[in-house]
Amino acid sequence: MRNKQAAIGFIFITMLIDVIGFGIIIPVLPQLLADMKNIGINEASKYGGYLLFAFATAQFIFSPVMGSLSDQYGRRPVLLVSLFGFGIDYLILAFAPDYSWFLIGRILAGITGASFTTAAAYIADISTAENRSKNFGMIGAAFGMGFVLGPALGGVLGDYDVKLPFYAAACLSFANFLYGYFVLPESLAVENRRKFDWKRANPIGSLRQIGRYKQLRYLLLAYICLGLGSHAVQSTWNYFTMYRFGWSESMVGYSLAMVGVLVAVVQAGLAQKAALTFGLEKSIVIGFALYTVGMFLFAFAGTTWMMFVFLIPYSFGGIAMPNLQAYMVSNVEPNQQGELQGGLTSLMSFTTIFGPLMMTGIFYFFTTDQAPFVFPGAAFFMGGLLMAASLVISFRVFLPRFKKG
C-alpha cells in the first residue's frame, strides 16, 4: 500500500512537471516565432499552429506504439524514455537556429510523448474499483495545476531571456527522469504482459481492438465528441473574450488560472465523490450534461462577469472524464491497459489536429461580413452541440443499467 501511494505521488508529480514544462513556453513562443521569421505576432500564430499540428499528428500515430510497448516491457521504461525525450525536445527548441528545428523538436516530443498514455496505464495497474476515479482524477488535477503554474513561470523567466523557459523546461524533464529512475517501481506484473503486435500498435488497429468491447465502441464516439467540443474553450477562449468584451492579456490569464484551479479541485476530489454517490455511469452522464450547459451559456454570455460565473458549471463537468476513464479501464483486460490508453491518447491527438482548425474557423466566419449573422459565440454553440451528442450517446449506452436501478 505504501509503495502504491508513493507511485501515485510520483505519477502526479510527473504529470504536473510535464504540464508545467509544456505551459512554461506558451508566453514566449509567439514573440520567439515572430522574431525568428521576422513577421508580426498575428502571422506567427499560423506557425505556432503548424507546431501544434506536427506534435498532435506524431502523437496520434505513435501513442498506440508506446502504449503497446508498455504492455510488453512494462510502464517504467517507456515512461522514462518519454521523460528523457521531452528533455531533448526542449533543448532542441532552446538551441534551434531556425523554424525547421522547432518542427523537428515538436515531432520528437509527439513520438516520445507517451507520458500521459503510460501514466494512465500505470494508474490502471495499481488502482482498485474503489479508488480508480480518484486516481484518474489526479491526472486531471495535475493538468489543472500545471496549466496555472507553467504560463506564470514562463512569463517571469521570459522577461529575463526569451530562451530561458526552454532551459527551465528541459531541466524539469531531466529532473523528473532522474526522480523516476531512482524512485518509480514497475506496476505491470510479468503475468499480465503481452507481446508487441504491429497490427494492434497503430491508431486503427488499437481502436479496432478496443472496439471489440461493444459498450466501449459507442463511448469512444462520445470521447471524440468531448475532445472536439472542448476545443471551443481551448482554442477560442482568448480570441472570443478579447473580441467580445475587450479583455486584456492579463484578464485572459486570470480567467485561465481560474479554469486551472477549478479543474484541479473538481478532478482531484469531486470526481471520486460523484462516483461514490451516483456511480460511474450516472457521474459520466451528469458531467456531460454540465459541460453542455456550460458551453451554451458561454455562447450567449453578454458581460464579463457571466464568463466567470459560467465557468462553474462547465468546470464541474470535469467529473465526466476521470469516471469515463475509470469505466473503460474496468472493462478491459490488465494486459491491454497500455493499448487502451494509447488508443485514447490517439483519439485526443486526432481531436487536437482538427478541433482547433474547426473552432477557430467557426469563430472567424461568424465575426465577418460573410456570415448570415454575427455570432461571436458560434464556436461555443458548436461545442455545446458536440457535448450534447456525448450526453445522448452515454445516456443510451447506460440506459439499460439505469432501468435496472
mmCIF file of C-alpha atoms in Angstrom:
data_model
loop_
_atom_site.group_PDB
_atom_site.id
_atom_site.type_symbol
_atom_site.label_atom_id
_atom_site.label_comp_id
_atom_site.label_asym_id
_atom_site.label_seq_id
_atom_site.Cartn_x
_atom_site.Cartn_y
_atom_site.Cartn_z
ATOM 1 C CA MET A 1 0.000 0.000 0.000
ATOM 2 C CA ARG A 2 2.832 2.384 0.886
ATOM 3 C CA ASN A 3 4.571 1.669 -2.437
ATOM 4 C CA LYS A 4 1.316 2.291 -4.321
ATOM 5 C CA GLN A 5 0.815 5.631 -2.578
ATOM 6 C CA ALA A 6 4.393 6.630 -3.407
ATOM 7 C CA ALA A 7 3.860 5.599 -7.037
ATOM 8 C CA ILE A 8 0.662 7.636 -7.304
ATOM 9 C CA GLY A 9 2.535 10.608 -5.859
ATOM 10 C CA PHE A 10 5.247 10.175 -8.473
ATOM 11 C CA ILE A 11 2.735 9.941 -11.315
ATOM 12 C CA PHE A 12 1.073 13.131 -10.058
ATOM 13 C CA ILE A 13 4.437 14.930 -9.913
ATOM 14 C CA THR A 14 5.334 13.570 -13.357
ATOM 15 C CA MET A 15 2.161 14.916 -14.916
ATOM 16 C CA LEU A 16 2.488 18.220 -13.059
ATOM 17 C CA ILE A 17 6.054 18.753 -14.254
ATOM 18 C CA ASP A 18 5.128 17.708 -17.796
ATOM 19 C CA VAL A 19 2.287 20.242 -17.977
ATOM 20 C CA ILE A 20 4.392 22.962 -16.348
ATOM 21 C CA GLY A 21 7.083 22.250 -18.935
ATOM 22 C CA PHE A 22 4.511 22.489 -21.726
ATOM 23 C CA GLY A 23 2.908 25.643 -20.340
ATOM 24 C CA ILE A 24 6.139 27.401 -19.425
ATOM 25 C CA ILE A 25 6.935 28.108 -23.100
ATOM 26 C CA ILE A 26 3.461 29.451 -24.000
ATOM 27 C CA PRO A 27 4.102 33.119 -23.081
ATOM 28 C CA VAL A 28 7.376 33.389 -25.031
ATOM 29 C CA LEU A 29 6.627 31.256 -28.088
ATOM 30 C CA PRO A 30 4.669 33.896 -30.095
ATOM 31 C CA GLN A 31 7.388 36.550 -29.850
ATOM 32 C CA LEU A 32 10.138 33.993 -30.429
ATOM 33 C CA LEU A 33 8.497 32.782 -33.633
ATOM 34 C CA ALA A 34 7.813 36.355 -34.747
ATOM 35 C CA ASP A 35 11.474 37.295 -34.281
ATOM 36 C CA MET A 36 12.705 34.096 -35.917
ATOM 37 C CA LYS A 37 10.530 34.576 -39.027
ATOM 38 C CA ASN A 38 10.690 38.402 -38.956
ATOM 39 C CA ILE A 39 6.899 38.661 -39.019
ATOM 40 C CA GLY A 40 4.109 40.059 -36.848
ATOM 41 C CA ILE A 41 2.566 38.295 -33.868
ATOM 42 C CA ASN A 42 -0.693 37.651 -35.755
ATOM 43 C CA GLU A 43 1.144 35.869 -38.562
ATOM 44 C CA ALA A 44 3.288 33.976 -36.047
ATOM 45 C CA SER A 45 0.118 32.306 -34.753
ATOM 46 C CA LYS A 46 -0.041 30.410 -38.051
ATOM 47 C CA TYR A 47 3.412 28.932 -37.488
ATOM 48 C CA GLY A 48 2.501 28.146 -33.899
ATOM 49 C CA GLY A 49 -0.457 26.220 -35.274
ATOM 50 C CA TYR A 50 1.865 24.206 -37.521
ATOM 51 C CA LEU A 51 3.908 23.219 -34.459
ATOM 52 C CA LEU A 52 0.767 22.037 -32.661
ATOM 53 C CA PHE A 53 -0.332 20.156 -35.790
ATOM 54 C CA ALA A 54 3.080 18.417 -36.042
ATOM 55 C CA PHE A 55 3.034 17.431 -32.369
ATOM 56 C CA ALA A 56 -0.557 16.165 -32.440
ATOM 57 C CA THR A 57 -0.052 14.192 -35.671
ATOM 58 C CA ALA A 58 3.077 12.470 -34.354
ATOM 59 C CA GLN A 59 1.323 11.678 -31.084
ATOM 60 C CA PHE A 60 -1.739 10.348 -32.929
ATOM 61 C CA ILE A 61 0.439 7.892 -34.852
ATOM 62 C CA PHE A 62 2.868 6.832 -32.129
ATOM 63 C CA SER A 63 0.778 6.779 -28.935
ATOM 64 C CA PRO A 64 -0.551 3.267 -29.660
ATOM 65 C CA VAL A 65 3.035 2.147 -30.332
ATOM 66 C CA MET A 66 4.265 3.421 -26.963
ATOM 67 C CA GLY A 67 1.175 2.073 -25.213
ATOM 68 C CA SER A 68 1.687 -1.399 -26.708
ATOM 69 C CA LEU A 69 5.393 -1.308 -25.851
ATOM 70 C CA SER A 70 4.427 -0.606 -22.237
ATOM 71 C CA ASP A 71 2.146 -3.677 -22.336
ATOM 72 C CA GLN A 72 5.163 -5.837 -23.254
ATOM 73 C CA TYR A 73 8.109 -4.225 -21.456
ATOM 74 C CA GLY A 74 6.318 -2.526 -18.557
ATOM 75 C CA ARG A 75 5.298 1.054 -17.797
ATOM 76 C CA ARG A 76 8.513 2.188 -16.115
ATOM 77 C CA PRO A 77 10.981 2.027 -19.082
ATOM 78 C CA VAL A 78 8.515 3.598 -21.515
ATOM 79 C CA LEU A 79 7.705 6.403 -19.081
ATOM 80 C CA LEU A 80 11.408 7.109 -18.516
ATOM 81 C CA VAL A 81 12.077 7.211 -22.269
ATOM 82 C CA SER A 82 9.191 9.641 -22.648
ATOM 83 C CA LEU A 83 10.523 11.978 -19.963
ATOM 84 C CA PHE A 84 14.031 11.900 -21.435
ATOM 85 C CA GLY A 85 12.611 12.597 -24.904
ATOM 86 C CA PHE A 86 10.779 15.679 -23.616
ATOM 87 C CA GLY A 87 14.038 16.982 -22.142
ATOM 88 C CA ILE A 88 15.808 16.567 -25.501
ATOM 89 C CA ASP A 89 12.903 18.304 -27.239
ATOM 90 C CA TYR A 90 13.149 21.382 -25.022
ATOM 91 C CA LEU A 91 16.916 21.575 -25.566
ATOM 92 C CA ILE A 92 16.361 21.434 -29.346
ATOM 93 C CA LEU A 93 13.884 24.304 -29.029
ATOM 94 C CA ALA A 94 16.323 26.278 -26.857
ATOM 95 C CA PHE A 95 19.180 25.954 -29.367
ATOM 96 C CA ALA A 96 17.056 25.947 -32.556
ATOM 97 C CA PRO A 97 18.717 28.179 -35.179
ATOM 98 C CA ASP A 98 15.630 28.262 -37.400
ATOM 99 C CA TYR A 99 11.980 27.180 -37.614
ATOM 100 C CA SER A 100 12.709 23.759 -39.111
ATOM 101 C CA TRP A 101 14.410 22.723 -35.871
ATOM 102 C CA PHE A 102 11.294 23.742 -33.970
ATOM 103 C CA LEU A 103 9.295 21.333 -36.135
ATOM 104 C CA ILE A 104 11.839 18.558 -35.516
ATOM 105 C CA GLY A 105 11.642 19.131 -31.773
ATOM 106 C CA ARG A 106 7.846 19.055 -31.705
ATOM 107 C CA ILE A 107 7.719 15.877 -33.819
ATOM 108 C CA LEU A 108 10.211 14.218 -31.452
ATOM 109 C CA ALA A 109 8.048 15.261 -28.487
ATOM 110 C CA GLY A 110 4.979 13.795 -30.194
ATOM 111 C CA ILE A 111 6.758 10.485 -30.850
ATOM 112 C CA THR A 112 8.152 10.044 -27.337
ATOM 113 C CA GLY A 113 5.361 11.909 -25.571
ATOM 114 C CA ALA A 114 3.789 8.836 -24.047
ATOM 115 C CA SER A 115 3.874 10.186 -20.513
ATOM 116 C CA PHE A 116 0.106 10.693 -20.323
ATOM 117 C CA THR A 117 -0.588 7.367 -22.051
ATOM 118 C CA THR A 118 1.781 5.378 -19.854
ATOM 119 C CA ALA A 119 0.877 7.261 -16.675
ATOM 120 C CA ALA A 120 -2.793 6.441 -17.245
ATOM 121 C CA ALA A 121 -1.926 2.775 -17.820
ATOM 122 C CA TYR A 122 0.178 2.860 -14.633
ATOM 123 C CA ILE A 123 -2.793 4.265 -12.700
ATOM 124 C CA ALA A 124 -4.975 1.487 -14.122
ATOM 125 C CA ASP A 125 -2.451 -1.139 -12.956
ATOM 126 C CA ILE A 126 -2.319 -0.049 -9.316
ATOM 127 C CA SER A 127 -5.906 1.136 -8.796
ATOM 128 C CA THR A 128 -8.853 -0.690 -7.317
ATOM 129 C CA ALA A 129 -12.512 -0.249 -8.192
ATOM 130 C CA GLU A 130 -12.909 1.909 -5.066
ATOM 131 C CA ASN A 131 -10.162 4.453 -5.832
ATOM 132 C CA ARG A 132 -9.896 4.303 -9.629
ATOM 133 C CA SER A 133 -11.891 7.519 -10.237
ATOM 134 C CA LYS A 134 -9.867 9.366 -7.608
ATOM 135 C CA ASN A 135 -6.563 8.237 -9.080
ATOM 136 C CA PHE A 136 -7.532 9.176 -12.635
ATOM 137 C CA GLY A 137 -8.754 12.484 -11.267
ATOM 138 C CA MET A 138 -5.207 13.142 -10.050
ATOM 139 C CA ILE A 139 -4.071 13.308 -13.679
ATOM 140 C CA GLY A 140 -6.669 15.977 -14.393
ATOM 141 C CA ALA A 141 -5.705 17.832 -11.210
ATOM 142 C CA ALA A 142 -2.052 17.815 -12.264
ATOM 143 C CA PHE A 143 -3.067 19.233 -15.635
ATOM 144 C CA GLY A 144 -5.077 21.999 -13.977
ATOM 145 C CA MET A 145 -2.308 22.978 -11.554
ATOM 146 C CA GLY A 146 0.349 22.822 -14.260
ATOM 147 C CA PHE A 147 -1.764 24.992 -16.520
ATOM 148 C CA VAL A 148 -1.785 27.635 -13.773
ATOM 149 C CA LEU A 149 1.878 27.429 -12.767
ATOM 150 C CA GLY A 150 3.507 26.854 -16.165
ATOM 151 C CA PRO A 151 2.483 30.015 -18.072
ATOM 152 C CA ALA A 152 3.027 32.174 -14.971
ATOM 153 C CA LEU A 153 6.569 30.857 -14.511
ATOM 154 C CA GLY A 154 7.245 31.143 -18.237
ATOM 155 C CA GLY A 155 6.184 34.792 -18.248
ATOM 156 C CA VAL A 156 8.561 35.635 -15.382
ATOM 157 C CA LEU A 157 11.518 33.781 -16.907
ATOM 158 C CA GLY A 158 10.793 35.176 -20.364
ATOM 159 C CA ASP A 159 11.277 38.708 -19.066
ATOM 160 C CA TYR A 160 14.939 37.853 -18.453
ATOM 161 C CA ASP A 161 15.633 35.842 -21.596
ATOM 162 C CA VAL A 162 13.235 34.521 -24.247
ATOM 163 C CA LYS A 163 15.121 31.180 -24.302
ATOM 164 C CA LEU A 164 15.221 30.742 -20.508
ATOM 165 C CA PRO A 165 11.809 28.985 -20.250
ATOM 166 C CA PHE A 166 13.054 26.284 -22.641
ATOM 167 C CA TYR A 167 16.117 25.610 -20.493
ATOM 168 C CA ALA A 168 13.893 25.508 -17.412
ATOM 169 C CA ALA A 169 11.500 23.043 -19.088
ATOM 170 C CA ALA A 170 14.437 20.815 -20.090
ATOM 171 C CA CYS A 171 15.791 20.849 -16.528
ATOM 172 C CA LEU A 172 12.373 19.904 -15.151
ATOM 173 C CA SER A 173 12.077 16.991 -17.590
ATOM 174 C CA PHE A 174 15.562 15.639 -16.833
ATOM 175 C CA ALA A 175 14.986 16.040 -13.088
ATOM 176 C CA ASN A 176 11.751 14.123 -13.474
ATOM 177 C CA PHE A 177 13.602 11.407 -15.403
ATOM 178 C CA LEU A 178 16.181 11.020 -12.611
ATOM 179 C CA TYR A 179 13.483 11.017 -9.944
ATOM 180 C CA GLY A 180 11.623 8.261 -11.782
ATOM 181 C CA TYR A 181 14.791 6.249 -12.426
ATOM 182 C CA PHE A 182 15.631 6.049 -8.730
ATOM 183 C CA VAL A 183 12.128 6.053 -7.181
ATOM 184 C CA LEU A 184 9.474 4.635 -9.538
ATOM 185 C CA PRO A 185 8.717 0.883 -9.241
ATOM 186 C CA GLU A 186 7.282 -1.183 -12.080
ATOM 187 C CA SER A 187 3.479 -1.559 -11.948
ATOM 188 C CA LEU A 188 2.764 -4.229 -14.586
ATOM 189 C CA ALA A 189 3.252 -7.785 -13.371
ATOM 190 C CA VAL A 190 5.044 -10.164 -15.755
ATOM 191 C CA GLU A 191 1.997 -12.450 -15.997
ATOM 192 C CA ASN A 192 -0.127 -9.508 -17.198
ATOM 193 C CA ARG A 193 2.119 -8.602 -20.137
ATOM 194 C CA ARG A 194 1.538 -9.372 -23.799
ATOM 195 C CA LYS A 195 3.763 -9.424 -26.860
ATOM 196 C CA PHE A 196 4.051 -6.364 -29.076
ATOM 197 C CA ASP A 197 1.978 -6.648 -32.250
ATOM 198 C CA TRP A 198 2.305 -4.125 -35.096
ATOM 199 C CA LYS A 199 -1.231 -4.925 -36.248
ATOM 200 C CA ARG A 200 -2.504 -3.523 -32.941
ATOM 201 C CA ALA A 201 0.193 -0.883 -32.389
ATOM 202 C CA ASN A 202 -1.333 1.754 -34.663
ATOM 203 C CA PRO A 203 -4.347 4.063 -34.274
ATOM 204 C CA ILE A 204 -6.673 1.955 -36.419
ATOM 205 C CA GLY A 205 -5.583 -1.412 -35.037
ATOM 206 C CA SER A 206 -5.661 -0.159 -31.465
ATOM 207 C CA LEU A 207 -9.158 1.273 -31.786
ATOM 208 C CA ARG A 208 -10.396 -1.821 -33.638
ATOM 209 C CA GLN A 209 -9.141 -3.963 -30.772
ATOM 210 C CA ILE A 210 -10.828 -1.731 -28.177
ATOM 211 C CA GLY A 211 -13.965 -1.710 -30.326
ATOM 212 C CA ARG A 212 -14.383 -5.428 -29.668
ATOM 213 C CA TYR A 213 -15.916 -4.331 -26.370
ATOM 214 C CA LYS A 214 -19.395 -3.319 -27.520
ATOM 215 C CA GLN A 215 -20.099 -0.706 -24.844
ATOM 216 C CA LEU A 216 -16.695 0.929 -25.302
ATOM 217 C CA ARG A 217 -17.291 1.223 -29.040
ATOM 218 C CA TYR A 218 -20.013 3.821 -28.547
ATOM 219 C CA LEU A 219 -18.260 5.521 -25.636
ATOM 220 C CA LEU A 220 -15.249 6.109 -27.902
ATOM 221 C CA LEU A 221 -17.552 8.170 -30.120
ATOM 222 C CA ALA A 222 -18.642 10.159 -27.060
ATOM 223 C CA TYR A 223 -14.945 10.582 -26.201
ATOM 224 C CA ILE A 224 -14.263 12.046 -29.664
ATOM 225 C CA CYS A 225 -17.196 14.476 -29.374
ATOM 226 C CA LEU A 226 -15.904 15.538 -25.960
ATOM 227 C CA GLY A 227 -12.419 16.162 -27.329
ATOM 228 C CA LEU A 228 -13.639 18.147 -30.332
ATOM 229 C CA GLY A 229 -16.131 20.145 -28.261
ATOM 230 C CA SER A 230 -13.551 21.094 -25.635
ATOM 231 C CA HIS A 231 -11.550 22.979 -28.267
ATOM 232 C CA ALA A 232 -14.262 25.628 -28.320
ATOM 233 C CA VAL A 233 -12.769 26.689 -24.983
ATOM 234 C CA GLN A 234 -9.140 25.699 -25.532
ATOM 235 C CA SER A 235 -8.782 27.293 -28.973
ATOM 236 C CA THR A 236 -11.112 30.314 -28.985
ATOM 237 C CA TRP A 237 -11.390 31.484 -25.361
ATOM 238 C CA ASN A 238 -8.777 34.232 -25.700
ATOM 239 C CA TYR A 239 -9.971 35.362 -29.129
ATOM 240 C CA PHE A 240 -13.636 35.398 -28.078
ATOM 241 C CA THR A 241 -13.141 37.290 -24.812
ATOM 242 C CA MET A 242 -10.844 39.878 -26.401
ATOM 243 C CA TYR A 243 -13.227 40.392 -29.335
ATOM 244 C CA ARG A 244 -16.496 40.295 -27.382
ATOM 245 C CA PHE A 245 -15.517 42.020 -24.134
ATOM 246 C CA GLY A 246 -12.203 43.737 -24.917
ATOM 247 C CA TRP A 247 -10.264 41.702 -22.369
ATOM 248 C CA SER A 248 -6.564 42.373 -21.892
ATOM 249 C CA GLU A 249 -3.877 39.660 -21.914
ATOM 250 C CA SER A 250 -3.771 39.745 -18.110
ATOM 251 C CA MET A 251 -7.553 39.287 -17.848
ATOM 252 C CA VAL A 252 -7.333 36.282 -20.149
ATOM 253 C CA GLY A 253 -4.552 34.946 -17.930
ATOM 254 C CA TYR A 254 -6.639 35.394 -14.773
ATOM 255 C CA SER A 255 -9.564 33.555 -16.326
ATOM 256 C CA LEU A 256 -7.370 30.662 -17.461
ATOM 257 C CA ALA A 257 -5.854 30.464 -13.978
ATOM 258 C CA MET A 258 -9.381 30.167 -12.591
ATOM 259 C CA VAL A 259 -10.061 27.364 -15.085
ATOM 260 C CA GLY A 260 -6.937 25.562 -13.892
ATOM 261 C CA VAL A 261 -7.883 25.874 -10.226
ATOM 262 C CA LEU A 262 -11.454 24.670 -10.818
ATOM 263 C CA VAL A 263 -10.282 21.731 -12.935
ATOM 264 C CA ALA A 264 -7.774 20.714 -10.256
ATOM 265 C CA VAL A 265 -10.395 20.865 -7.491
ATOM 266 C CA VAL A 266 -13.073 19.010 -9.458
ATOM 267 C CA GLN A 267 -10.895 16.215 -10.799
ATOM 268 C CA ALA A 268 -8.832 15.735 -7.634
ATOM 269 C CA GLY A 269 -11.767 15.353 -5.249
ATOM 270 C CA LEU A 270 -15.255 15.746 -6.654
ATOM 271 C CA ALA A 271 -14.885 13.121 -9.390
ATOM 272 C CA GLN A 272 -14.495 10.292 -6.902
ATOM 273 C CA LYS A 273 -17.195 11.676 -4.608
ATOM 274 C CA ALA A 274 -19.568 11.763 -7.567
ATOM 275 C CA ALA A 275 -18.683 8.167 -8.421
ATOM 276 C CA LEU A 276 -19.300 7.028 -4.843
ATOM 277 C CA THR A 277 -22.579 8.948 -4.644
ATOM 278 C CA PHE A 278 -24.099 8.332 -8.075
ATOM 279 C CA GLY A 279 -21.988 5.532 -9.546
ATOM 280 C CA LEU A 280 -19.654 5.747 -12.556
ATOM 281 C CA GLU A 281 -22.393 5.701 -15.188
ATOM 282 C CA LYS A 282 -24.536 8.485 -13.716
ATOM 283 C CA SER A 283 -21.450 10.582 -12.956
ATOM 284 C CA ILE A 284 -20.425 10.408 -16.612
ATOM 285 C CA VAL A 285 -23.886 11.460 -17.805
ATOM 286 C CA ILE A 286 -24.126 14.289 -15.246
ATOM 287 C CA GLY A 287 -20.675 15.516 -16.258
ATOM 288 C CA PHE A 288 -21.607 15.630 -19.946
ATOM 289 C CA ALA A 289 -24.816 17.474 -19.054
ATOM 290 C CA LEU A 290 -22.869 20.137 -17.123
ATOM 291 C CA TYR A 291 -20.390 20.501 -19.997
ATOM 292 C CA THR A 292 -23.317 21.025 -22.384
ATOM 293 C CA VAL A 293 -24.949 23.658 -20.182
ATOM 294 C CA GLY A 294 -21.655 25.492 -19.690
ATOM 295 C CA MET A 295 -20.927 25.635 -23.418
ATOM 296 C CA PHE A 296 -24.320 27.040 -24.332
ATOM 297 C CA LEU A 297 -24.058 29.615 -21.523
ATOM 298 C CA PHE A 298 -20.676 30.763 -22.871
ATOM 299 C CA ALA A 299 -22.169 31.107 -26.354
ATOM 300 C CA PHE A 300 -24.779 33.641 -25.198
ATOM 301 C CA ALA A 301 -22.801 35.422 -22.441
ATOM 302 C CA GLY A 302 -23.252 39.184 -22.636
ATOM 303 C CA THR A 303 -20.886 40.535 -19.975
ATOM 304 C CA THR A 304 -17.533 39.704 -18.376
ATOM 305 C CA TRP A 305 -18.969 38.508 -15.068
ATOM 306 C CA MET A 306 -21.075 35.942 -16.899
ATOM 307 C CA MET A 307 -17.973 34.242 -18.310
ATOM 308 C CA PHE A 308 -16.527 33.779 -14.827
ATOM 309 C CA VAL A 309 -19.832 32.557 -13.365
ATOM 310 C CA PHE A 310 -20.454 30.186 -16.274
ATOM 311 C CA LEU A 311 -17.028 28.639 -15.697
ATOM 312 C CA ILE A 312 -18.507 26.930 -12.633
ATOM 313 C CA PRO A 313 -20.989 24.551 -14.336
ATOM 314 C CA TYR A 314 -18.555 23.987 -17.189
ATOM 315 C CA SER A 315 -15.678 23.086 -14.848
ATOM 316 C CA PHE A 316 -17.918 20.840 -12.752
ATOM 317 C CA GLY A 317 -18.488 18.880 -15.944
ATOM 318 C CA GLY A 318 -14.939 17.682 -15.335
ATOM 319 C CA ILE A 319 -16.326 14.813 -13.258
ATOM 320 C CA ALA A 320 -17.061 13.079 -16.578
ATOM 321 C CA MET A 321 -13.525 12.425 -17.830
ATOM 322 C CA PRO A 322 -11.913 10.548 -14.885
ATOM 323 C CA ASN A 323 -15.067 8.495 -14.385
ATOM 324 C CA LEU A 324 -15.257 7.718 -18.114
ATOM 325 C CA GLN A 325 -11.629 6.550 -17.991
ATOM 326 C CA ALA A 326 -12.333 4.502 -14.871
ATOM 327 C CA TYR A 327 -15.318 2.849 -16.564
ATOM 328 C CA MET A 328 -13.316 1.973 -19.668
ATOM 329 C CA VAL A 329 -10.418 0.603 -17.608
ATOM 330 C CA SER A 330 -12.771 -1.649 -15.644
ATOM 331 C CA ASN A 331 -13.988 -3.218 -18.908
ATOM 332 C CA VAL A 332 -10.548 -4.052 -20.375
ATOM 333 C CA GLU A 333 -8.122 -6.860 -19.500
ATOM 334 C CA PRO A 334 -4.972 -5.990 -17.457
ATOM 335 C CA ASN A 335 -2.616 -6.809 -20.373
ATOM 336 C CA GLN A 336 -4.472 -4.357 -22.651
ATOM 337 C CA GLN A 337 -4.398 -1.242 -20.458
ATOM 338 C CA GLY A 338 -1.464 0.285 -22.339
ATOM 339 C CA GLU A 339 -3.220 -0.385 -25.629
ATOM 340 C CA LEU A 340 -6.405 1.232 -24.311
ATOM 341 C CA GLN A 341 -4.614 4.346 -23.076
ATOM 342 C CA GLY A 342 -2.606 4.564 -26.309
ATOM 343 C CA GLY A 343 -5.852 4.431 -28.287
ATOM 344 C CA LEU A 344 -7.459 7.108 -26.116
ATOM 345 C CA THR A 345 -4.396 9.365 -26.463
ATOM 346 C CA SER A 346 -4.526 8.876 -30.239
ATOM 347 C CA LEU A 347 -8.165 9.952 -30.229
ATOM 348 C CA MET A 348 -7.335 13.063 -28.203
ATOM 349 C CA SER A 349 -4.483 13.819 -30.610
ATOM 350 C CA PHE A 350 -6.902 13.372 -33.512
ATOM 351 C CA THR A 351 -9.233 15.947 -31.986
ATOM 352 C CA THR A 352 -6.239 18.256 -31.402
ATOM 353 C CA ILE A 353 -5.410 18.071 -35.113
ATOM 354 C CA PHE A 354 -8.871 19.064 -36.309
ATOM 355 C CA GLY A 355 -10.562 20.689 -33.277
ATOM 356 C CA PRO A 356 -8.614 23.979 -33.259
ATOM 357 C CA LEU A 357 -8.993 24.408 -37.022
ATOM 358 C CA MET A 358 -12.736 23.806 -36.818
ATOM 359 C CA MET A 359 -13.421 26.040 -33.812
ATOM 360 C CA THR A 360 -11.211 28.978 -34.835
ATOM 361 C CA GLY A 361 -12.670 28.756 -38.343
ATOM 362 C CA ILE A 362 -16.232 28.928 -36.966
ATOM 363 C CA PHE A 363 -15.323 31.851 -34.712
ATOM 364 C CA TYR A 364 -13.690 33.739 -37.600
ATOM 365 C CA PHE A 365 -16.553 33.127 -40.040
ATOM 366 C CA PHE A 366 -19.277 34.306 -37.662
ATOM 367 C CA THR A 367 -17.391 37.522 -36.893
ATOM 368 C CA THR A 368 -17.116 38.570 -40.557
ATOM 369 C CA ASP A 369 -19.486 40.062 -43.103
ATOM 370 C CA GLN A 370 -19.623 36.712 -44.907
ATOM 371 C CA ALA A 371 -21.774 35.179 -42.156
ATOM 372 C CA PRO A 372 -25.587 35.407 -42.395
ATOM 373 C CA PHE A 373 -25.493 36.993 -38.916
ATOM 374 C CA VAL A 374 -22.781 37.991 -36.445
ATOM 375 C CA PHE A 375 -22.454 35.452 -33.631
ATOM 376 C CA PRO A 376 -19.080 35.509 -31.804
ATOM 377 C CA GLY A 377 -20.218 32.637 -29.562
ATOM 378 C CA ALA A 378 -20.789 30.294 -32.513
ATOM 379 C CA ALA A 379 -17.777 28.111 -31.607
ATOM 380 C CA PHE A 380 -19.148 27.621 -28.082
ATOM 381 C CA PHE A 381 -22.541 26.776 -29.560
ATOM 382 C CA MET A 382 -20.901 24.116 -31.728
ATOM 383 C CA GLY A 383 -19.066 22.886 -28.644
ATOM 384 C CA GLY A 384 -22.412 22.644 -26.861
ATOM 385 C CA LEU A 385 -23.850 20.546 -29.683
ATOM 386 C CA LEU A 386 -20.879 18.177 -29.532
ATOM 387 C CA MET A 387 -21.133 17.891 -25.745
ATOM 388 C CA ALA A 388 -24.861 17.217 -26.127
ATOM 389 C CA ALA A 389 -24.005 14.421 -28.560
ATOM 390 C CA SER A 390 -21.688 12.913 -25.909
ATOM 391 C CA LEU A 391 -24.522 13.217 -23.389
ATOM 392 C CA VAL A 392 -27.029 11.428 -25.640
ATOM 393 C CA ILE A 393 -24.573 8.658 -26.588
ATOM 394 C CA SER A 394 -23.544 7.941 -22.996
ATOM 395 C CA PHE A 395 -27.161 8.021 -21.810
ATOM 396 C CA ARG A 396 -28.158 5.494 -24.486
ATOM 397 C CA VAL A 397 -25.220 3.232 -23.540
ATOM 398 C CA PHE A 398 -26.068 3.270 -19.836
ATOM 399 C CA LEU A 399 -29.867 3.308 -20.163
ATOM 400 C CA PRO A 400 -30.264 -0.457 -19.536
ATOM 401 C CA ARG A 401 -28.339 -0.073 -16.261
ATOM 402 C CA PHE A 402 -30.447 2.930 -15.246
ATOM 403 C CA LYS A 403 -33.643 0.926 -15.842
ATOM 404 C CA LYS A 404 -32.348 -1.834 -13.594
ATOM 405 C CA GLY A 405 -31.822 0.760 -10.872
#
